[in-house]
CSV table of C-alpha atoms in Angstrom, one decimal:
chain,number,residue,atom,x,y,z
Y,1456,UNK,CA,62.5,85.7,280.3
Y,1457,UNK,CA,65.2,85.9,277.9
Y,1458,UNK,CA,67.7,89.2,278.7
Y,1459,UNK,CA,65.9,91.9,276.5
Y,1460,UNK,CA,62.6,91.0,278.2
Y,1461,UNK,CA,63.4,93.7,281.2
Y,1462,UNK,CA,60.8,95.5,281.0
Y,1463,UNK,CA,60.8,99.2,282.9
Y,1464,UNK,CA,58.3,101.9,283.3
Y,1465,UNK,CA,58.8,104.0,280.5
Y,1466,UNK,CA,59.1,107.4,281.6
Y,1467,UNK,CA,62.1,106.5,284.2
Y,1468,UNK,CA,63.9,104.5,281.6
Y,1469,UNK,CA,63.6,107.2,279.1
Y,1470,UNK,CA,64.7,110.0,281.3
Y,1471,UNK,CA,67.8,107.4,282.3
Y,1472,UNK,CA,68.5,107.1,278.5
Y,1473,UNK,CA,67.9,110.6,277.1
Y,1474,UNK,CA,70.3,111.5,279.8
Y,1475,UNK,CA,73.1,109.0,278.1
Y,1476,UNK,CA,71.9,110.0,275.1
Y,1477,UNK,CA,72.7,113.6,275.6
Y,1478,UNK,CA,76.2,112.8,277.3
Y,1479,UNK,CA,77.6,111.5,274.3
Y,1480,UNK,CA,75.9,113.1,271.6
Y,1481,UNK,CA,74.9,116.2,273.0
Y,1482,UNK,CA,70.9,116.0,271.6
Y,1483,UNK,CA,68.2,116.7,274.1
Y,1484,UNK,CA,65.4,114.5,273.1
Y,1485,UNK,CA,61.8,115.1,275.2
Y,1486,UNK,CA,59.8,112.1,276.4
Y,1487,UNK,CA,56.0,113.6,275.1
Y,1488,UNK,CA,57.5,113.2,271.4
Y,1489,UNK,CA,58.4,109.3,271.8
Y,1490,UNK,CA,56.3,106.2,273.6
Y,1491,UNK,CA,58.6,103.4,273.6
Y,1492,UNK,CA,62.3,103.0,274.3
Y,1493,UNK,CA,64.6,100.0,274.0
Y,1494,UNK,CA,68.0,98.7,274.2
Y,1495,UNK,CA,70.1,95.7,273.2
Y,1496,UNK,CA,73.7,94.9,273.8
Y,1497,UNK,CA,74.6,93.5,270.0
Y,1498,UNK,CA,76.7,90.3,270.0
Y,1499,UNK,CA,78.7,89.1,267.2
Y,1500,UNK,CA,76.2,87.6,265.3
Y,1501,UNK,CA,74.0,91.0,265.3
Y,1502,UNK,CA,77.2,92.7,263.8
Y,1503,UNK,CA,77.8,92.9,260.1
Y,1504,UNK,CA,81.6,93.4,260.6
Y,1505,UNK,CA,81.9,89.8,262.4
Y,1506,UNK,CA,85.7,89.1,263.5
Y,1507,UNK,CA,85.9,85.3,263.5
Y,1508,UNK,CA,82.5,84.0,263.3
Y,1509,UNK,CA,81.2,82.1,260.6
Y,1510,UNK,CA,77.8,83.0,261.2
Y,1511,UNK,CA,75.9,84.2,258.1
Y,1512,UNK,CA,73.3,85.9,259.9
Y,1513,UNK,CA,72.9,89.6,258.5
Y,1514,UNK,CA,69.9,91.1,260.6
Y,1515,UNK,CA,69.5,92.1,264.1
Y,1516,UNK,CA,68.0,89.6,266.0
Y,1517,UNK,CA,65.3,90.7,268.7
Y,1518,UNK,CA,63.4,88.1,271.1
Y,1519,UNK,CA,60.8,88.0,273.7
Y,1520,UNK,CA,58.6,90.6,274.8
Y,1521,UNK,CA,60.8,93.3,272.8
Y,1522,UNK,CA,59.5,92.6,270.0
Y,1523,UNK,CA,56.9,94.1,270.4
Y,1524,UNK,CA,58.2,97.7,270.4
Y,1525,UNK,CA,57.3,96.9,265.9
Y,1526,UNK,CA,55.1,95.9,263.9
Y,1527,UNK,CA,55.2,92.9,262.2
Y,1528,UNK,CA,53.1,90.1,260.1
Y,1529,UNK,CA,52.7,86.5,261.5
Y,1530,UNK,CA,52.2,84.0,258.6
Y,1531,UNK,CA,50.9,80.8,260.8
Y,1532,UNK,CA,52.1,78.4,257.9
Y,1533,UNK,CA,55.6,79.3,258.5
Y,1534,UNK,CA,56.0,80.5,262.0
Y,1535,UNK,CA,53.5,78.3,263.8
Y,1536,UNK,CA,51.7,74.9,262.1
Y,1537,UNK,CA,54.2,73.7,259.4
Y,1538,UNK,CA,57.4,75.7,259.1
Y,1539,UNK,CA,56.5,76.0,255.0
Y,1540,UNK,CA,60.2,77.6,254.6
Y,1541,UNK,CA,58.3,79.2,251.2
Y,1542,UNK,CA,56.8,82.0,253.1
Y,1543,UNK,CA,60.0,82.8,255.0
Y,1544,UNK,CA,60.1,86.5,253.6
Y,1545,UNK,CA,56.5,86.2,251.7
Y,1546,UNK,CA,55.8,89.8,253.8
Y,1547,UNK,CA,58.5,92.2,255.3
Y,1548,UNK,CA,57.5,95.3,256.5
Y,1549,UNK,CA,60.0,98.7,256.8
Y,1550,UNK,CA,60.0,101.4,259.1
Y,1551,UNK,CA,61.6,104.7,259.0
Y,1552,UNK,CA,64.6,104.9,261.4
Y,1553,UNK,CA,66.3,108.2,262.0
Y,1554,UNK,CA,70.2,109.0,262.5
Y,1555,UNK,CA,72.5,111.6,263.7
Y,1556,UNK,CA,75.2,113.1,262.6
Y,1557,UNK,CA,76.3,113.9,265.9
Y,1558,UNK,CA,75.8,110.4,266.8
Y,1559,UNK,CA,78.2,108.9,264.1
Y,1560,UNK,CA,81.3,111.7,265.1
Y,1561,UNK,CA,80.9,110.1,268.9
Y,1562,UNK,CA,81.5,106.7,267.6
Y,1563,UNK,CA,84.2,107.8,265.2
Y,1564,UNK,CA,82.5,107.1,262.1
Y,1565,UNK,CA,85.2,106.4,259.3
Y,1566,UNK,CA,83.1,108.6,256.8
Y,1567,UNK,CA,80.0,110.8,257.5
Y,1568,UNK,CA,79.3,111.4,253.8
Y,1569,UNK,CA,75.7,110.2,253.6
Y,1570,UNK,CA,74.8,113.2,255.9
Y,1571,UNK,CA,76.1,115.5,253.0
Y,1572,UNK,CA,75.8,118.3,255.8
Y,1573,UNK,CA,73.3,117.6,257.1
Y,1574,UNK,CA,72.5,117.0,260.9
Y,1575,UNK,CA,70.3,113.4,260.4
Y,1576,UNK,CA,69.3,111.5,258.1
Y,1577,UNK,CA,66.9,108.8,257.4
Y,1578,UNK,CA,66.6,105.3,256.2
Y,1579,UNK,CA,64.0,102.0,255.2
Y,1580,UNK,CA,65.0,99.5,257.7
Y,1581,UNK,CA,62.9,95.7,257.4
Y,1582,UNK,CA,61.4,94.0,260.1
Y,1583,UNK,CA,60.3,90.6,259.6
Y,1584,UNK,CA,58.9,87.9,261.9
Y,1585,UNK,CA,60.8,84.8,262.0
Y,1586,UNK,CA,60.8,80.8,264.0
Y,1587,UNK,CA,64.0,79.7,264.8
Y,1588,UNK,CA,64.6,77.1,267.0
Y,1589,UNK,CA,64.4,79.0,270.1
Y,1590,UNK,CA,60.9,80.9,269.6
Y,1591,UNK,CA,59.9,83.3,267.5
Y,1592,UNK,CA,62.1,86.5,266.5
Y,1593,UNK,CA,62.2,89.8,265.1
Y,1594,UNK,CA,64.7,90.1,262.4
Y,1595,UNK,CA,65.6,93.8,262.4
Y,1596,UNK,CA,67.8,95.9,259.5
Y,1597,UNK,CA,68.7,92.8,257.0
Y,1598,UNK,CA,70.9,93.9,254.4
Y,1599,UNK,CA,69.0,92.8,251.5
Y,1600,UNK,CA,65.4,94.0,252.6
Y,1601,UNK,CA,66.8,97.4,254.3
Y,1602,UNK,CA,68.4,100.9,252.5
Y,1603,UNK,CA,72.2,101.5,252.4
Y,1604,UNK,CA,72.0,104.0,255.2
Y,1605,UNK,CA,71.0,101.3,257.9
Y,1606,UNK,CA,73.5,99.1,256.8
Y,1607,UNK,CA,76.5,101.8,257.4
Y,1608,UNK,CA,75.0,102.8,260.9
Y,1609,UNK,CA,75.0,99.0,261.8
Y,1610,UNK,CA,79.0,99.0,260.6
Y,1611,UNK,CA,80.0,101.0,263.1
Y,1612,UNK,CA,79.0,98.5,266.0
Y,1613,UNK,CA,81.3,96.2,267.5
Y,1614,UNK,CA,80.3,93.5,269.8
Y,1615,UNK,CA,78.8,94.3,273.1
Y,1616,UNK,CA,78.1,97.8,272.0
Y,1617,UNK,CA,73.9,98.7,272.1
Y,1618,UNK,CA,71.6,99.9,270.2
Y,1619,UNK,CA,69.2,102.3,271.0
Y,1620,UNK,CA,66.5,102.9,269.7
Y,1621,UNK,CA,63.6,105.5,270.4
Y,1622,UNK,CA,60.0,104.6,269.1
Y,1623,UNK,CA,58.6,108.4,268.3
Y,1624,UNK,CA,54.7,108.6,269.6
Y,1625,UNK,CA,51.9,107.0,267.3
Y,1626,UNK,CA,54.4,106.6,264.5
Y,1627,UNK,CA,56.1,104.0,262.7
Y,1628,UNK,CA,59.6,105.4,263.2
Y,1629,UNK,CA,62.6,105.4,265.2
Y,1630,UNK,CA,65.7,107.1,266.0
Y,1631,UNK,CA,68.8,104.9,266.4
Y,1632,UNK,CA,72.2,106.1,268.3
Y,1633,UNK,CA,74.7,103.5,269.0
Y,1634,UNK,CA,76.6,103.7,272.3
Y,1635,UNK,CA,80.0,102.2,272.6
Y,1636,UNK,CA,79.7,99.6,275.7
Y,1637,UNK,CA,82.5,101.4,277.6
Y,1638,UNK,CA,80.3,104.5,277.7
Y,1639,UNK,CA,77.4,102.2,279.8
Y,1640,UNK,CA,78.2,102.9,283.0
Y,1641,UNK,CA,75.3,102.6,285.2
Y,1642,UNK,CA,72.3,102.5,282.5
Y,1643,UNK,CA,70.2,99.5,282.1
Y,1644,UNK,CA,70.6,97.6,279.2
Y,1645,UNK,CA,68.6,95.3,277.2
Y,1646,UNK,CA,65.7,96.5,278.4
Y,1647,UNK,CA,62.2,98.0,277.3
Y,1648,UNK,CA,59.8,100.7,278.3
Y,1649,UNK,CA,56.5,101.3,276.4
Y,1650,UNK,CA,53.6,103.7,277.2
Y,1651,UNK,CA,50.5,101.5,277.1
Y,1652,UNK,CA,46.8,102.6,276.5
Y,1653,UNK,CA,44.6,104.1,274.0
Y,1654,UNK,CA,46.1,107.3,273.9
Y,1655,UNK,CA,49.4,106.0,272.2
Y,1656,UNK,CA,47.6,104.1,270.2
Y,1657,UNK,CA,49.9,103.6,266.8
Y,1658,UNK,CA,47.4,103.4,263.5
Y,1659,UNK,CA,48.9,100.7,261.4
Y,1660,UNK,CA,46.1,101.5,258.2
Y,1661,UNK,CA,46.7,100.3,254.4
Y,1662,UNK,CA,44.5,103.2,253.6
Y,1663,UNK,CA,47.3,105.5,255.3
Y,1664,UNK,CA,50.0,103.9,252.3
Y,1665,UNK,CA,50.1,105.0,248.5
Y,1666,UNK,CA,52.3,102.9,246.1
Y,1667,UNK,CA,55.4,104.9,244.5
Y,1668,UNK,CA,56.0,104.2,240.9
Y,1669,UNK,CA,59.6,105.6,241.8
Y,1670,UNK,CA,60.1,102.9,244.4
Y,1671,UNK,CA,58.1,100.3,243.1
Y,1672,UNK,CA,57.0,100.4,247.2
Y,1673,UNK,CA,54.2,101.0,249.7
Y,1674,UNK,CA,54.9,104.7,251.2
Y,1675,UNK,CA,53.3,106.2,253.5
Y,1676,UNK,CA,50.9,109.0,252.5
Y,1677,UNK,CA,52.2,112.8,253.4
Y,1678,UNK,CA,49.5,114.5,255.5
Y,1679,UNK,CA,49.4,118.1,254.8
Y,1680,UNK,CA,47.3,120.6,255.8
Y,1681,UNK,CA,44.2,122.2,254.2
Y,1682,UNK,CA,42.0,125.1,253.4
Y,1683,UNK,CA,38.6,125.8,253.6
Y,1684,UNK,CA,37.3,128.0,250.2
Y,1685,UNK,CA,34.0,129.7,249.8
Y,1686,UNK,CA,32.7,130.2,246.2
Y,1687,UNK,CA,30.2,132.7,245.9
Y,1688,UNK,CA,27.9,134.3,243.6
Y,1689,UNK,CA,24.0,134.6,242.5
Y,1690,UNK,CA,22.7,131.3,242.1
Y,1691,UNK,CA,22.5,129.7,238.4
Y,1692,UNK,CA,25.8,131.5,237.5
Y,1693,UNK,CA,27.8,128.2,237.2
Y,1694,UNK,CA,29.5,127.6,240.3
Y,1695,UNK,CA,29.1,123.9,241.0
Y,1696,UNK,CA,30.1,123.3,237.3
Y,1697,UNK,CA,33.3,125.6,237.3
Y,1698,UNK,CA,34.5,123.8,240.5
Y,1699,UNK,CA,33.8,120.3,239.0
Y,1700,UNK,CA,34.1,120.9,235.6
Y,1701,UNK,CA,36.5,123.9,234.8
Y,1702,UNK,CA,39.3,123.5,236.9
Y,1703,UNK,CA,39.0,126.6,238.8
Y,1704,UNK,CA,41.9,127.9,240.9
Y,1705,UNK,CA,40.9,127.5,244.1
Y,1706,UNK,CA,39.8,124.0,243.2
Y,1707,UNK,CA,43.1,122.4,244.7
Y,1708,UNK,CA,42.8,123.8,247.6
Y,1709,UNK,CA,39.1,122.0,248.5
């Protein structure tokens, strides 16, 4: 079991890292909104701002049973029966991953500017399934395949520092803090907790994505409320034709 593979019963890992959470950032997060939690200490080749390596690498590499904490698409020809190199990045996915502003002022950000005042903001971060030669991976956040905002939360990291990231309940999305590795103390690290069961159950559904002319992208579909209207009126006087045909109003609101 490779050292992110600790796995922990979720609700006493989250209330140890909500705690941490709240010590250097000063957000109280609640464990009913999220159902999986996760940490990794990042080493230098998980850092885009790599100080003497030579490693090209420009993702976030995540192994074993951590992976699981995402979604992602296994193409057999290239992960499993024939390594067909072709298909390397033939699918990526991207998540929504949430950051603070709060967050960013504990690890003395440089520059806070994409938050233009406000206190989070949110970015596209890609997660793709890859083989190297140690098992599959998850390759997290690569630079190309992921939106600025990810990239400058992922600057701020130096090595041994972790990530943290929250997984909110029956959602694909996440919020991210960074915690500097002298601020560890006694919390576990590299570790995972997930609630398991029906009840979390996290609909990954094409019909739940419309494509974006502005993005030239899947996105998923806003889910609004609605209204119930009642037409009414002697019958014959045109009300099934007005609401179909006439553009009526109310008809929006159906």
């Amino acid at each position: 079991m490779s050292s992110s593979d600790k796995v922990r019963d979720f609700e006493e890992y989250f209330q140890q890292v909500a705690a941490k959470v709240k010590d250097i950032s000063g957000l109280n997060l609640s464990s009913d909104k999220y159902d999986s939690v996760f940490t990794k200490s990042l080493r230098t080749t998980n850092l885009l701002n790599k100080q003497g390596s030579t490693s090209k690498q420009s993702h976030i590499a995540i192994t074993g049973k951590s992976r699981d904490i995402f979604p992602y698409i296994n193409i057999a020809s290239y992960t499993d029966v024939d390594g067909d190199n072709a298909f390397k990045s033939f699918y990526v996915l991207k998540v929504k991953m949430t950051f603070y502003l709060s967050n960013f002022e504990y690890a003395k950000a440089p520059s806070v500017d994409i938050f233009a005042g406000k206190s989070s903001v949110d970015a596209g971060v890609s997660v793709k399934l890859s083989r190297p030669n140690n098992g599959p991976q998850i390759e997290l956040g690569n630079t190309t395949q992921s939106d600025e905002n990810s990239r400058v939360f992922r600057e701020l990291f130096d090595e041994g520092d972790v990530l943290v990231l929250l997984k909110r309940k029956k959602q694909l999305h996440y919020d991210a803090f960074i915690l500097r590795k002298d601020d560890v103390g006694d919390l576990p690290i590299d570790c995972i907790g997930m609630l398991k069961g029906k009840t979390v159950t996290t609909l990954v559904d094409e019909d739940s994505f419309e494509f974006s002319s502005q993005t030239g992208q899947d996105i998923p579909k806003a889910v609004t409320g609605g209204k119930n209207v009642i037409f009414y009126g002697a019958p014959g006087t045109g009300k099934s034709y007005g609401i179909k045909y006439l553009n009526f109003p109310h008809q929006k609101e159906l």
